[in-house]
Each structure stands twice: as C-alpha cells, then as structure tokens.
Amino acid sequence: MLTIKNLHANIGNKKEILTGLNLEIKSGEVHAIMGPNGSGKSTMANILAGKEGYEVSQGSVEFLGEDLLALAPEERAAKGLFLAFQYPVEIPGVNNMFFLKTALNSIRKKRGEPELDAYDFLKKVKELLKELDMDESFLKRALNEGFSGGEKKRNEMLQMLVLQPTLTILDETDSGLDIDALQVVAKGVNSLRRADRSIIVVTHYQRLLDYIVPDYVHVLSGGRLIKSGGKELALELEKSGYGWIEKV
Amino acid sequence: MKQSLEQNLKQISSSVVSPENRSVALNNFLVQGFPTRREENWRYTDLSFLKEAAFTLSENTIIDRLQTGFKVGKGNVHRLVFIDACFSESLSSVKALDEQCTVLPLKQALATNSEIIRKYLANAHQEDTRFLNLNNAFMSDGYVILVPKGMVIENPIHLLFISSDKDNVMSFSRNIILAEENSALTVFEEHLSMDGQTTFANHITQVVLGAGARLDRYKLQNQNERAIHIAQTLVDQKRDSQFKSYQVTLGAALSREDLNISQRDQGASCALYGLYLAEAKQHQDHHTRIDHLAAHGNSVEYYKGVLTGQAKGVFNGKVVVHPNAQKINSQQTNKNLLLSNAAEMNTKPELEIYADDVSCAHGATIGQVDSESLFYLRSRGLDSVSAMSLLVQAFADEIVETFEHKDISDYLREMTHAKMSTHFLS
Ligand SMILES: Nc1ncnc2c1ncn2[C@@H]1O[C@H](COP(=O)(O)OP(=O)(O)O)[C@@H](O)[C@H]1O
Ligand SMILES: [Mg+2]
C-alpha cells in the first residue's frame, strides 16, 4: 500500500530532518512509529499528507501504485489518505457539520460517487458522535474553535470515521487524553481495521498500543528508522525509555 | 468641470433649493475645489480626475423594474425609490404607516414641513464642507423620515437609489432621518446601477437621534464597476440614544464613505460594522469619525475587508474623546485579508483622547489567508479553491453575523457570497 524509500527532507535547506527513511506497509497492517521528541515523526506525517514547506531532497513515496509526492493534498485525501493531526488548527467561522459534509462530498465527487443525502448523513454522524462519546452540540460549533485538546482529538476521530480512509496516520492522537478517552479513540480506530486498510500509529508512549495492537513497531530517531520489530518492541521501549537510542 | 457645473446649474428645475442658494453654494465649492491628495483625509483617494470630468444631471430617467432582489418576509416593505436622485413615484410604496410618521421624498416633505426641514438642511455640520456645498448646489431630491416621540416602526424602510443607464450622469441626494425621543426604526439604503455606465453620485444623509431613540441603519453599495460613489453620513446622538450602522461595500470603481458621529449627550452608544470586498481595480475608502462630546458614551467599531486583484482599500477610523467626556468606552478593530500581491490596503485607526477616565482600544491587521488552515481543509479533500472560499467566507461572515434584521441579513449575505464566488475565487 505504502512504500517509502530513502526519504530525505529538510525545511528551507536548513538542517536535514528526515535522513533516509525506509518503510513498507502492506494492506491490512497496523504499524506503530515511536521515537523521542524532535525525531521527525510529525515531519514524516506532514510530508505524507502533502503539507507545504518541506523540501524532499531524495527518495520516493509510493501510495497505491502512485507517486504520492506528486499529488495535491486533496488528491491524497480522495485516494484515501487521512492524517489525524497532532495539533489540529482552529478555524473560526467554519461550521463543523458543514465542514464534515463538504469534506465527505468533495471526496465522493472526486471518486465519481454520488453525494450523500443530508438526512442519511446526519443520521450517520449522530451515530458516530455517540460512539466517540461526543455531544451533538459539537456539530454546531466552529471547526475546533475553543475545543480543548481532548475535544480536538475526538473531532479528528470523527472526521476519520466519516471519511473511512484507506490509510490512516495518527500523529500522537493519544497525547493529552485520559484513559477513558484513549479507549474511545482506540475503539474508533479498531472499527476501521480491515484487510484492505492500513494504519500508522505515531506515538510517544506505549500506552495506546495496549488498545490498538500493532503488527509492527518501528523506532524513529534522527530522521530514520533505527529499529523495527513486533509489538514486544514497544514494551521494551517502555521499560528502558529512549535513553538507549542516543547511545546507538 | 467648472464650466460643466455652471452649465448644469442653469438647467436645474428641482425646487428643493432656491436658484440663488444653489448659486452661492456652487461658488463656495468652486473656491474650495475638489480634495487633493495633499490633504491627510484624502491621502489615499485620488479625485483629481474629477477636475477634467464633465457630468450632467438627469431628471427624467424612467425604469419599469426594481433592480433589487430585497424582500421582507412578513408585512409591508416601505420603499422609496430614487433614480439619479430623482424620486420615482411609480416604483415606491409606503404602506400602512402611522400618519404621525413622515416617510417622504424631500421635495414633498418640504411642501408640508418646510420650516423644520430647512432648519436641518441648513444645519448640516461637517468640518469639510466641500461636498456639502456641491450637494447644496445640485441636490435633486432625497428621503425624509420623521418619526415622532415613542413610535416604533417595525418593518424596515427600504431606500433604493439607482444610477441611470445614461453615461456621465451625476446625481446628488440629500436625506434626513429625524427620530424623536424613544422612537425606533430600521432603514436599509441600497445603491445600485441600472447599467454599466460611468456615473457620479453623492449622497448626504443627516441623522438626528433624540433621547433614547434607536436607529439601525444598513447600507449596501453595490453599484457597477464604473460608478463613482461619494457619501457622507452625519449623525447627531442625544442622551441614551443608540445608533447601529451596518455598511456593506461591494461595488463602484471608486467609493468613499464618510460616517461622522457626534455623541452630544450622556449615555449615547453606537456600533459600526462594515464589510468591504474589492476586486480588479476597485477603490474603496471608508472614513469614520466618532466624537465623544459627553460622558458615559460607548462606541464599538468593527470593519473587515477582503481585497484581490489590484484593488485598493482605505480605512481611517478616528475616535475623539473630548475634554470632560469621562467614562467613555471605545473599541475599534479593522481586519483585512489580501488575496493577491497587487492588492493594497491602507489602514489607520486614530485615537485622540482629552479626558482621563476612559477605556479605549484599537487595532488593525492586514494579512493573508492562513496557510495552516488552508492545508487542514485540503487534507480533508476540499480543493484549494473551495478551501480558500470557505475561509474567506468565514472571515467575511463574522461581520454579516452582526446584522440583526433577518431579511436584510439574508439579502446581504446572499449579495456578499455572490460577489465572492463570482469575482474572488474563480
Ligand atoms: N516548521 C519548522 N521549522 C523549523 N524546524 C522545524 C519545523 N518543524 C519541525 N522542525 C524541527 O524538525 C525536527 C523534527 O520535528 P518533528 O517532526 O515535529 O518531531 P516529532 O514529531 O518527532 O516530535 C525538530 O528538530 C524540530 O525542531
Ligand atoms: Mg510530533
């Protein structure tokens, strides 16, 4: 599904942030990427989603057989890529419900699918809100405006469940969540799991991986993956911390 | 221009001002001349082209169709229509208004109430008298609204000004709103063009709000892309009166709005909201001045603008707190979004404070659409045009959301969105 080869990236020609990242993700797999702060996790996620401001100096990314880096962010979304942001932006004046519907219909349109009927859409969204333990009043509010950290993360999950992405990237969705919220988020993510979908869980802590059990765990440090293994690697990291990495 | 103005003066048939007074006013104006960019108040708005221009008054344009789409959901619309500042009887309708209340064209109002109206016409107070003189020389007609003590007019009064389909027509209207003690009303001034011709329009509106009176005034300037629109609105507020102004500027090649408010007695409050959208080579200038002359006054001002193409915008908001005007609360904000490199905005909030116990704040910003927000929306599947349009609309809607009258607000939202989707974001 996703093949990242020797990815090098920098911001405005300054220090290289990704320094030769390789990653292969097959359909149906869940990969966890762990690493200390500043190791390049969000940079990787942002580059995959198509954020401007990064210069890819070397390497390639292939997503479902296409050159991902050549696509506009909205084309990536239409192909089924979704990034749950570490810090979702607040957008005053844009109604949350209207935004959700516009996003879904934009994607459906690009795929040549019919737009969803307003009634069916509302019904679906209300079910999802319940699943995420969110009040219906969230739909009436401006997109993320004045949301607490946890509410923003849940709103990302709501978007994810509405859009049903093929490849989901969660960028520290767990940070700032209490254990109840964590379980709600994990349940939502697990409901997406299917043989034709994949998930990348970027996290700083092992905790989330108790609920979203990964097939593979990778350690990102200094802009590349320095160690990969099964889910037990996460437990190992939890025990020994990231201190050992600097010594590698 | 001088010759053509003198020529025009000879041909006026409108009786609202005597020929002698018109002649005096024109002479006064000719001594003063048009403003130049050397003056601080006109620094960014160049009217020098008017010196070479030759406009003529037009008195008998007839149209058979209202150009507006404005409707009131429930009840009657009271509507006065002016074509080139001349009253159109057939298009106007003032239904079921209390007979104590006057809603009339100036010419008719002078026939019944001439003393009081002449008094107000003569008392128009403005530091800069140039357009006042020009207006005194050439006014054709206008509207007069007199609301007696305690009367509340429920439905809005729609004042529709349409510029002619003839080329190089100039028009001058003079308008008076006099709301006596504790009365209340809503007016909606709409300015349109019949066609794509070059026209020059000047509108002077004098407002006096008696003690406890309330006026909500909406103005939409949606003239064609060659029109020149220059308007002054002079508001006098008595004790505890409330004035709300909602300005929406979409049209004209060049527009200048002067809104001057004098709070003469204690406890007066005003709230001024404005939205301007400029594209291509449009030039939109908004000057406001609030004089706090008495204590316990309030003023809130919030203007927002979106500019694209090679458009130019000017905002100048002056607040003067006079000596002894204590306990004044004044807030002023101007925010601008530039969508192109060539668009230009000059903004200047000004505060002059001569009292010590006051709370005043002002601020202005000029910026671009936030790239993080744009990326967020695109990452969810919106193409860049839709994402941009959603953000620009959200920016503008913050002003539209302050509009309290449902029917007017719906109409103005539709007009602003129409302008944004056709000219801004395609
Ligand atoms: N916009 C930016 N400008 C400059 N440096 C940045 C920017 N974004 C990230 N960095 C730097 O890139 C490195 C990786 O950051 P990031 O990808 O956010 O790490 P992580 O998500 O793993 O904590 C850090 O050293 C960070 O300071
Ligand atoms: Mg990060």
XYZ file of C-alpha atoms and ligand atoms in Angstrom:
702
model
C 0.000 0.000 0.000
C 2.693 2.489 1.048
C 6.367 2.321 0.193
C 8.749 4.983 1.483
C 12.243 4.708 0.058
C 15.289 6.560 1.312
C 13.313 9.709 2.151
C 15.420 12.816 2.870
C 13.679 16.057 3.759
C 14.593 19.475 5.101
C 12.896 22.752 5.858
C 14.152 25.566 3.666
C 17.571 24.000 3.109
C 18.456 24.106 6.742
C 19.186 21.023 8.789
C 18.023 17.736 7.281
C 15.101 16.380 9.345
C 14.421 13.096 7.565
C 17.707 11.410 6.770
C 16.907 8.342 4.703
C 13.655 6.868 5.922
C 12.502 3.486 4.623
C 9.118 1.957 5.381
C 6.913 -0.625 3.684
C 3.297 -1.024 4.717
C 1.047 -3.692 3.261
C -2.739 -3.756 3.156
C -4.364 -4.666 6.437
C -1.313 -3.880 8.577
C -1.025 -1.625 11.595
C 2.398 -0.053 12.138
C 3.439 1.883 15.212
C 6.159 4.505 14.918
C 7.741 5.546 18.176
C 10.532 7.916 18.941
C 11.677 10.769 21.126
C 10.507 14.336 20.654
C 12.046 16.050 17.677
C 12.976 12.813 15.903
C 10.907 13.691 12.823
C 7.621 11.839 13.389
C 5.337 14.774 12.601
C 7.568 15.794 9.715
C 7.100 12.374 8.161
C 3.320 12.510 8.735
C 3.033 16.030 7.288
C 5.047 15.151 4.205
C 2.799 12.146 3.586
C -0.281 14.376 3.859
C 1.189 16.975 1.483
C 1.955 19.923 3.703
C 3.947 22.702 2.071
C 7.242 23.977 3.399
C 9.253 20.764 3.311
C 11.804 20.040 0.670
C 12.219 16.406 -0.246
C 15.791 16.214 -1.490
C 15.977 12.467 -2.084
C 13.849 9.368 -2.093
C 10.335 8.422 -3.103
C 6.929 7.575 -1.702
C 4.542 5.285 -3.500
C 0.911 5.035 -2.368
C -1.415 2.515 -4.021
C 0.846 2.417 -7.037
C 1.137 6.174 -7.493
C 3.836 8.742 -6.786
C 2.338 10.233 -3.622
C 4.591 13.286 -3.539
C 3.289 14.429 -6.929
C -0.297 14.678 -5.647
C -2.052 17.690 -4.118
C -3.235 17.236 -0.524
C -6.871 16.941 -1.657
C -5.933 14.286 -4.218
C -4.240 12.301 -1.486
C -7.386 12.591 0.619
C -9.501 11.420 -2.312
C -7.214 8.405 -2.685
C -7.945 7.532 0.914
C -5.108 9.048 2.922
C -6.010 10.657 6.230
C -3.771 12.344 8.805
C -5.119 12.917 12.296
C -3.077 15.968 13.258
C -1.026 16.295 16.413
C -2.190 19.908 16.686
C -5.423 20.424 14.725
C -5.917 24.087 13.758
C -8.858 26.127 14.942
C -10.890 27.609 12.101
C -13.363 30.244 13.308
C -16.453 30.799 11.200
C -16.439 27.382 9.539
C -19.229 25.246 10.908
C -18.111 21.768 11.974
C -21.085 19.931 10.490
C -20.918 21.851 7.221
C -17.212 21.128 7.006
C -17.672 17.383 7.587
C -20.300 17.178 4.897
C -18.276 19.267 2.449
C -15.204 17.111 3.061
C -17.067 13.851 2.532
C -18.870 15.080 -0.566
C -15.668 16.530 -2.064
C -14.012 13.166 -1.712
C -17.012 11.268 -3.044
C -17.217 13.603 -6.005
C -13.554 13.134 -6.865
C -14.130 9.400 -6.770
C -17.175 9.686 -9.023
C -19.534 8.631 -6.233
C -22.900 10.325 -5.629
C -23.187 12.935 -2.862
C -24.736 11.706 0.343
C -28.294 12.621 1.171
C -28.462 15.188 4.005
C -30.748 13.070 6.155
C -28.673 9.906 5.888
C -25.543 11.902 6.552
C -26.891 13.449 9.724
C -28.077 10.079 10.973
C -24.667 8.545 10.339
C -22.827 11.408 12.027
C -25.040 11.238 15.089
C -24.268 7.541 15.491
C -20.560 8.261 15.254
C -20.814 11.050 17.822
C -22.341 8.597 20.241
C -19.556 6.110 19.593
C -16.989 8.818 20.315
C -18.831 9.991 23.406
C -19.240 13.471 21.899
C -22.176 15.778 22.403
C -24.258 16.702 19.349
C -23.571 20.358 20.078
C -20.108 19.838 18.556
C -21.700 19.868 15.133
C -22.972 23.393 15.591
C -19.661 24.832 16.701
C -16.938 26.340 14.569
C -14.294 23.865 13.474
C -12.069 23.172 16.504
C -12.575 26.717 17.766
C -12.252 26.805 21.532
C -12.091 22.994 21.689
C -9.978 21.534 24.481
C -7.012 19.384 23.475
C -9.029 16.203 24.007
C -12.026 17.542 22.106
C -9.837 18.389 19.147
C -8.505 14.827 19.082
C -12.016 13.412 19.187
C -13.027 15.714 16.383
C -10.151 14.310 14.325
C -11.502 10.844 15.039
C -14.976 11.920 13.973
C -13.587 13.114 10.636
C -11.662 9.880 10.259
C -14.764 7.763 10.851
C -16.842 9.857 8.455
C -14.213 9.667 5.701
C -13.331 5.964 6.242
C -9.751 6.293 4.980
C -7.717 3.538 3.351
C -4.521 4.709 5.027
C -4.837 6.442 8.382
C -1.939 8.193 10.083
C -2.478 9.073 13.727
C 0.032 11.673 14.909
C 0.146 11.434 18.697
C -3.610 11.216 18.887
C -3.154 9.759 22.367
C -1.232 12.637 23.894
C -3.339 14.631 26.318
C -6.070 12.001 26.539
C -7.162 10.332 29.756
C -7.613 6.588 29.847
C -11.356 6.683 29.079
C -10.857 8.940 26.080
C -7.985 6.733 24.971
C -10.247 3.702 24.921
C -12.922 5.577 22.971
C -10.336 6.623 20.383
C -8.899 3.107 20.175
C -12.340 1.614 19.648
C -12.939 4.028 16.780
C -9.610 3.222 15.162
C -10.107 -0.520 15.587
C -13.501 -0.277 13.908
C -11.673 0.874 10.779
C -9.368 -2.130 10.640
C -9.947 -4.201 7.536
C -7.909 -6.334 5.193
C -7.799 -3.537 2.618
C -6.903 -0.730 5.009
C -3.756 0.191 6.886
C -2.947 2.355 9.866
C 0.182 4.157 11.053
C 0.112 4.969 14.758
C 2.670 7.625 15.673
C 3.079 7.778 19.408
C 5.478 8.700 22.109
C 4.083 6.229 24.609
C 3.410 2.523 24.632
C 0.038 3.025 26.361
C -2.102 3.415 23.238
C -0.673 0.223 21.788
C -2.397 -1.789 24.527
C -5.630 -0.859 22.792
C -4.566 -0.578 19.161
C -2.356 -3.602 18.835
C 0.195 -3.084 16.049
C 1.633 -5.709 13.719
C 4.981 -3.892 13.638
C 6.734 -1.352 15.815
C 9.477 0.966 14.491
C 11.748 3.339 16.300
C 12.371 6.672 14.574
C 15.413 8.585 15.651
C 17.429 11.276 13.913
C 15.132 11.198 10.925
C 15.195 7.482 10.091
C 14.018 4.146 11.413
C 16.754 2.690 13.534
C 14.971 -0.395 14.801
C 11.923 -2.433 13.840
C 10.207 -5.358 15.478
C 6.907 -6.822 16.632
C 4.613 -5.404 19.298
C 7.001 -6.522 22.048
C 9.441 -3.807 20.960
C 7.008 -1.220 22.328
C 7.082 -2.856 25.743
C 10.862 -2.957 25.658
C 10.962 0.758 24.865
C 8.552 1.446 27.674
C 10.853 -0.313 30.123
C 14.158 1.138 29.005
C 12.941 4.531 27.749
C 14.517 6.284 24.774
C 17.774 6.835 26.589
C 19.488 3.881 24.934
C 18.778 5.276 21.482
C 21.175 8.145 21.833
C 23.878 5.605 22.613
C 23.227 3.567 19.449
C -15.508 70.606 -14.618
C -16.144 74.207 -13.598
C -17.850 75.102 -16.840
C -19.927 71.996 -16.917
C -21.056 72.539 -13.325
C -22.121 76.091 -14.075
C -23.904 74.879 -17.187
C -25.734 72.243 -15.158
C -26.826 74.720 -12.570
C -28.701 76.742 -15.153
C -30.799 73.772 -16.145
C -31.995 72.618 -12.736
C -35.745 72.504 -12.383
C -35.866 70.915 -8.923
C -37.244 73.381 -6.418
C -35.781 71.926 -3.223
C -33.217 74.722 -3.113
C -33.727 78.228 -4.458
C -31.648 79.169 -7.520
C -29.868 81.896 -5.513
C -28.824 79.472 -2.795
C -27.664 76.931 -5.339
C -25.562 79.560 -6.993
C -23.973 80.646 -3.707
C -23.233 77.043 -2.815
C -21.613 76.343 -6.163
C -19.463 79.434 -5.901
C -18.355 78.351 -2.446
C -17.445 74.967 -3.829
C -15.580 76.378 -6.800
C -13.434 78.429 -4.455
C -12.638 75.317 -2.437
C -12.294 72.809 -5.289
C -12.115 69.050 -5.016
C -9.986 67.497 -2.292
C -6.413 66.718 -3.211
C -4.069 64.004 -2.021
C -2.002 66.561 -0.190
C -4.679 66.515 2.497
C -4.357 63.901 5.198
C -8.003 62.900 4.841
C -7.630 62.259 1.131
C -4.127 60.929 1.057
C -5.001 57.573 -0.467
C -8.023 58.553 -2.534
C -7.345 60.496 -5.671
C -10.190 62.604 -7.042
C -8.046 64.705 -9.354
C -9.661 63.083 -12.402
C -12.924 64.835 -11.470
C -11.423 68.159 -12.459
C -11.371 67.083 -16.087
C -14.660 65.220 -15.982
C -17.954 66.554 -17.295
C -21.070 65.087 -15.756
C -24.633 66.174 -16.312
C -27.724 65.992 -14.166
C -30.503 63.814 -15.445
C -34.069 64.315 -14.351
C -36.298 62.046 -16.286
C -34.999 58.558 -16.476
C -37.805 56.066 -16.188
C -37.394 52.432 -15.331
C -40.094 49.827 -15.105
C -38.356 47.244 -12.987
C -36.966 47.386 -9.482
C -33.364 46.272 -9.783
C -33.265 44.873 -6.282
C -33.980 41.384 -5.014
C -34.641 42.541 -1.474
C -37.813 41.174 0.082
C -39.352 41.318 3.505
C -40.730 38.021 4.740
C -43.647 39.327 6.751
C -45.596 42.547 6.441
C -45.061 45.529 4.198
C -41.868 46.959 2.806
C -41.916 50.689 2.960
C -39.916 51.686 -0.058
C -38.797 54.940 -1.625
C -37.007 54.669 -4.946
C -34.774 57.294 -6.485
C -33.344 57.249 -9.982
C -30.394 59.595 -10.343
C -31.560 61.044 -7.042
C -34.976 61.885 -8.508
C -37.988 60.329 -6.832
C -39.793 57.559 -8.703
C -43.393 57.609 -7.609
C -44.412 54.525 -9.559
C -41.758 52.258 -8.027
C -42.212 53.489 -4.477
C -44.697 52.313 -1.920
C -45.137 53.356 1.666
C -47.906 51.232 3.074
C -49.859 51.376 6.280
C -47.566 53.706 8.130
C -48.936 55.687 11.030
C -49.933 59.084 9.735
C -47.955 60.738 12.506
C -44.841 59.450 10.844
C -43.329 61.011 7.742
C -41.617 58.927 5.076
C -41.484 61.142 2.042
C -39.233 62.379 -0.708
C -37.573 65.649 0.260
C -39.466 67.658 -2.318
C -42.839 66.568 -0.932
C -41.735 66.852 2.667
C -40.697 70.444 2.070
C -44.217 71.199 0.903
C -45.710 70.147 4.224
C -42.982 70.568 6.813
C -40.749 73.093 5.235
C -39.611 75.022 8.291
C -38.213 72.161 10.290
C -36.607 70.561 7.257
C -34.995 73.769 6.050
C -33.602 74.192 9.516
C -31.936 70.792 9.388
C -30.684 71.258 5.837
C -29.003 74.473 6.890
C -27.525 72.859 9.998
C -25.609 70.080 8.329
C -22.425 70.086 10.285
C -19.163 68.909 8.853
C -15.619 70.165 9.066
C -15.048 69.589 5.413
C -17.785 71.490 3.596
C -16.784 70.848 0.005
C -19.214 68.069 -0.795
C -21.808 69.770 1.329
C -21.541 72.835 -0.896
C -21.635 70.737 -4.027
C -24.627 68.866 -2.677
C -26.377 72.119 -1.730
C -25.874 73.328 -5.259
C -27.122 70.229 -7.023
C -29.374 68.141 -4.770
C -32.352 66.850 -6.726
C -34.281 65.069 -4.052
C -33.782 62.583 -1.234
C -35.693 60.969 1.566
C -37.052 62.455 4.735
C -38.056 60.265 7.645
C -39.539 61.885 10.715
C -40.536 59.525 13.498
C -42.490 61.092 16.349
C -41.857 60.553 20.015
C -42.214 56.985 21.229
C -43.123 55.474 17.880
C -41.582 52.140 16.932
C -41.645 51.259 13.236
C -41.485 47.501 12.940
C -40.683 46.901 9.301
C -37.583 48.270 7.653
C -37.785 51.271 5.369
C -36.053 50.456 2.112
C -34.365 53.380 0.386
C -33.314 52.409 -3.076
C -31.005 54.594 -5.139
C -30.444 53.607 -8.733
C -27.957 55.254 -11.057
C -29.022 55.871 -14.602
C -28.264 53.906 -17.743
C -27.100 57.130 -19.361
C -23.401 57.827 -19.480
C -21.751 60.543 -17.378
C -24.735 61.347 -15.241
C -24.202 62.947 -11.865
C -26.720 62.811 -9.072
C -26.992 64.365 -5.644
C -29.356 63.268 -2.927
C -29.951 64.841 0.440
C -31.569 62.798 3.141
C -32.819 63.402 6.639
C -33.706 60.996 9.410
C -35.138 62.577 12.494
C -36.057 60.134 15.233
C -37.659 61.827 18.193
C -37.403 60.725 21.797
C -37.660 56.975 22.381
C -38.662 56.178 18.839
C -37.128 53.284 16.924
C -36.666 52.347 13.291
C -34.636 50.330 10.824
C -33.633 51.684 7.440
C -31.939 49.900 4.576
C -30.263 52.057 1.959
C -29.387 50.225 -1.207
C -27.364 51.746 -4.052
C -27.393 50.103 -7.454
C -26.728 50.884 -11.097
C -29.118 50.181 -13.928
C -26.362 49.558 -16.377
C -22.615 49.694 -16.862
C -22.290 53.436 -17.397
C -19.954 55.859 -15.689
C -21.934 57.820 -13.115
C -21.119 60.107 -10.253
C -23.313 60.022 -7.166
C -23.113 61.994 -3.971
C -25.422 61.277 -1.061
C -25.517 63.269 2.124
C -27.584 61.905 4.960
C -28.259 63.792 8.161
C -29.442 61.840 11.163
C -30.630 63.191 14.485
C -31.472 60.737 17.221
C -33.440 62.175 20.102
C -33.077 60.989 23.692
C -33.463 57.226 23.909
C -34.112 56.865 20.169
C -32.810 53.848 18.306
C -31.782 53.609 14.669
C -30.438 50.574 12.841
C -29.082 51.701 9.522
C -27.982 49.276 6.836
C -26.287 50.397 3.678
C -25.399 48.311 0.658
C -23.320 49.984 -2.019
C -23.474 47.646 -4.995
C -23.041 49.952 -7.985
C -21.471 48.992 -11.284
C -17.725 48.781 -11.838
C -17.511 52.253 -13.396
C -19.549 54.156 -10.840
C -18.169 56.818 -8.524
C -19.914 56.909 -5.193
C -19.199 59.510 -2.549
C -21.337 59.593 0.553
C -21.359 61.432 3.838
C -23.494 60.416 6.773
C -23.674 62.801 9.699
C -25.209 61.508 12.885
C -26.128 63.514 15.960
C -26.865 61.496 19.071
C -28.766 62.793 22.056
C -28.883 61.290 25.523
C -29.074 57.464 25.719
C -29.727 57.107 22.021
C -28.468 54.050 20.169
C -27.137 54.042 16.661
C -26.138 50.931 14.754
C -24.568 51.188 11.342
C -24.043 48.244 9.020
C -22.101 49.101 5.910
C -21.564 46.648 3.048
C -19.449 47.933 0.170
C -19.248 45.703 -2.881
C -19.475 47.882 -5.949
C -18.286 51.037 -7.715
C -14.958 51.875 -9.324
C -14.315 54.380 -6.587
C -16.239 54.791 -3.389
C -15.746 56.956 -0.393
C -17.875 56.689 2.708
C -17.623 59.248 5.464
C -19.542 58.358 8.576
C -19.356 61.010 11.280
C -20.992 60.563 14.630
C -21.315 63.137 17.362
C -22.456 61.911 20.728
C -23.649 65.170 22.215
C -25.223 63.988 25.455
C -24.508 61.358 28.080
C -25.150 57.654 27.646
C -25.221 57.550 23.873
C -23.929 54.446 22.182
C -23.049 53.489 18.651
C -21.935 50.291 16.967
C -20.472 50.489 13.484
C -19.937 47.342 11.440
C -18.541 47.304 7.954
C -17.618 44.811 5.291
C -15.942 45.709 2.013
C -14.983 43.424 -0.835
C -12.817 44.871 -3.569
C -11.544 43.260 -6.755
C -9.964 44.265 -10.068
C -9.154 47.988 -9.847
C -11.825 48.924 -7.359
C -11.011 51.585 -4.820
C -12.978 51.568 -1.565
C -12.387 54.160 1.100
C -14.105 54.144 4.487
C -13.589 57.038 6.852
C -15.357 57.094 10.174
C -15.155 59.655 12.904
C -16.732 59.375 16.319
C -16.770 62.421 18.581
C -17.453 61.615 22.204
C -18.578 65.001 23.494
C -20.299 63.846 26.691
C -19.687 61.305 29.429
C -20.764 57.650 29.625
C -20.679 57.139 25.904
C -19.973 53.885 24.107
C -18.665 53.161 20.672
C -17.810 49.869 19.049
C -16.456 49.658 15.573
C -15.568 46.577 13.557
C -14.730 46.799 9.864
C -13.403 43.944 7.753
C -12.219 43.923 4.179
C -11.180 41.424 1.543
C -9.164 42.711 -1.399
C -7.959 40.991 -4.513
C -6.723 41.861 -7.999
C -5.247 45.360 -7.981
C -7.880 46.679 -5.623
C -7.107 49.373 -3.110
C -8.747 49.828 0.245
C -8.580 52.631 2.764
C -9.816 52.553 6.308
C -9.482 55.504 8.601
C -11.279 55.364 11.910
C -10.914 58.343 14.148
C -12.207 58.458 17.698
C -12.035 61.739 19.558
C -12.772 61.831 23.272
C -13.333 65.478 24.154
C -12.455 67.093 27.490
C -14.946 66.164 30.212
C -16.234 63.190 28.265
C -15.358 60.786 31.079
C -16.245 57.090 31.384
C -16.070 56.528 27.662
C -15.773 53.028 26.308
C -14.478 52.799 22.803
C -13.282 49.839 20.799
C -12.181 49.817 17.230
C -10.974 46.992 15.024
C -10.130 46.780 11.353
C -9.063 43.478 9.790
C -8.096 42.911 6.193
C -7.405 39.948 4.014
C -5.334 40.416 0.874
C -5.798 37.665 -1.692
C -3.342 38.951 -4.285
C 0.090 40.532 -4.299
C -1.090 43.630 -6.129
C -3.983 44.407 -3.775
C -3.254 47.217 -1.352
C -4.731 48.300 1.939
C -4.071 51.432 3.963
C -5.499 51.306 7.429
C -5.224 53.852 10.167
C -7.123 53.792 13.417
C -6.707 57.085 15.237
C -7.412 57.931 18.833
C -7.408 61.416 20.270
C -8.151 61.492 23.962
C -8.563 64.657 26.004
C -10.239 63.091 29.064
C -8.559 60.900 31.664
C -11.117 58.325 32.770
C -11.704 56.435 29.557
C -11.204 52.953 28.208
C -10.243 52.906 24.557
C -8.698 50.213 22.422
C -7.976 49.977 18.757
C -6.204 47.642 16.408
C -5.764 46.872 12.754
C -4.418 43.896 10.840
C -3.605 43.175 7.216
C -2.855 39.580 6.330
C -3.266 36.645 4.024
C -5.382 33.545 4.315
C -3.819 31.317 6.947
C -1.825 28.602 5.192
C -2.212 26.103 8.050
C -5.994 26.400 7.840
C -5.881 26.058 4.082
C -3.809 22.903 4.354
C -6.092 21.451 7.009
C -9.143 21.815 4.764
C -7.336 20.453 1.707
C -6.071 17.465 3.656
C -9.741 16.613 4.184
C -10.473 16.608 0.488
C -11.517 20.194 -0.317
C -9.807 21.511 -3.435
C -7.802 24.681 -2.995
C -10.493 26.971 -4.459
C -13.219 25.569 -2.195
C -10.945 25.689 0.827
C -9.972 29.274 0.080
C -13.569 30.284 -0.499
C -14.681 28.681 2.753
C -12.030 30.589 4.708
C -12.695 33.919 3.014
C -16.412 33.491 3.540
C -15.863 32.658 7.185
C -13.793 35.826 7.517
C -16.494 37.983 5.931
C -19.396 36.238 7.655
C -18.195 37.442 11.020
C -19.485 40.872 10.020
C -22.630 39.565 8.327
C -23.440 37.721 11.535
C -23.743 41.023 13.380
C -26.673 42.053 11.144
C -29.731 41.721 13.306
C -32.594 42.127 10.873
C -33.278 38.686 9.413
C -34.492 39.713 5.946
C -31.785 42.310 5.431
C -29.140 39.982 6.764
C -30.223 37.155 4.431
C -30.139 39.505 1.480
C -26.752 40.981 2.323
C -25.293 37.536 2.920
C -26.534 36.437 -0.494
C -25.032 39.543 -2.134
C -21.639 39.194 -0.451
C -21.435 35.481 -1.185
C -22.393 36.125 -4.795
C -19.584 38.634 -5.153
C -17.069 36.347 -3.524
C -17.942 33.329 -5.625
C -18.023 35.121 -8.970
C -15.159 37.568 -8.691
C -12.884 36.470 -5.947
C -12.271 32.826 -6.091
C -12.587 31.615 -9.623
N 8.434 24.429 10.893
C 9.631 24.076 11.388
N 10.653 24.942 11.307
C 11.871 24.607 11.774
N 12.136 23.435 12.345
C 11.166 22.534 12.458
C 9.839 22.797 11.995
N 9.064 21.726 12.219
C 9.876 20.822 12.815
N 11.127 21.290 12.969
C 12.255 20.596 13.545
O 12.330 19.334 12.939
C 12.630 18.342 13.876
C 11.563 17.265 13.871
O 10.338 17.787 14.337
P 9.019 16.926 14.390
O 8.854 16.244 13.083
O 7.932 17.796 14.834
O 9.354 15.847 15.502
P 8.439 14.904 16.370
O 7.066 14.939 15.784
O 9.078 13.595 16.274
O 8.474 15.432 17.762
C 12.779 19.049 15.224
O 14.134 19.314 15.430
C 12.027 20.326 15.006
O 12.531 21.346 15.814
Mg 5.202 15.456 16.607
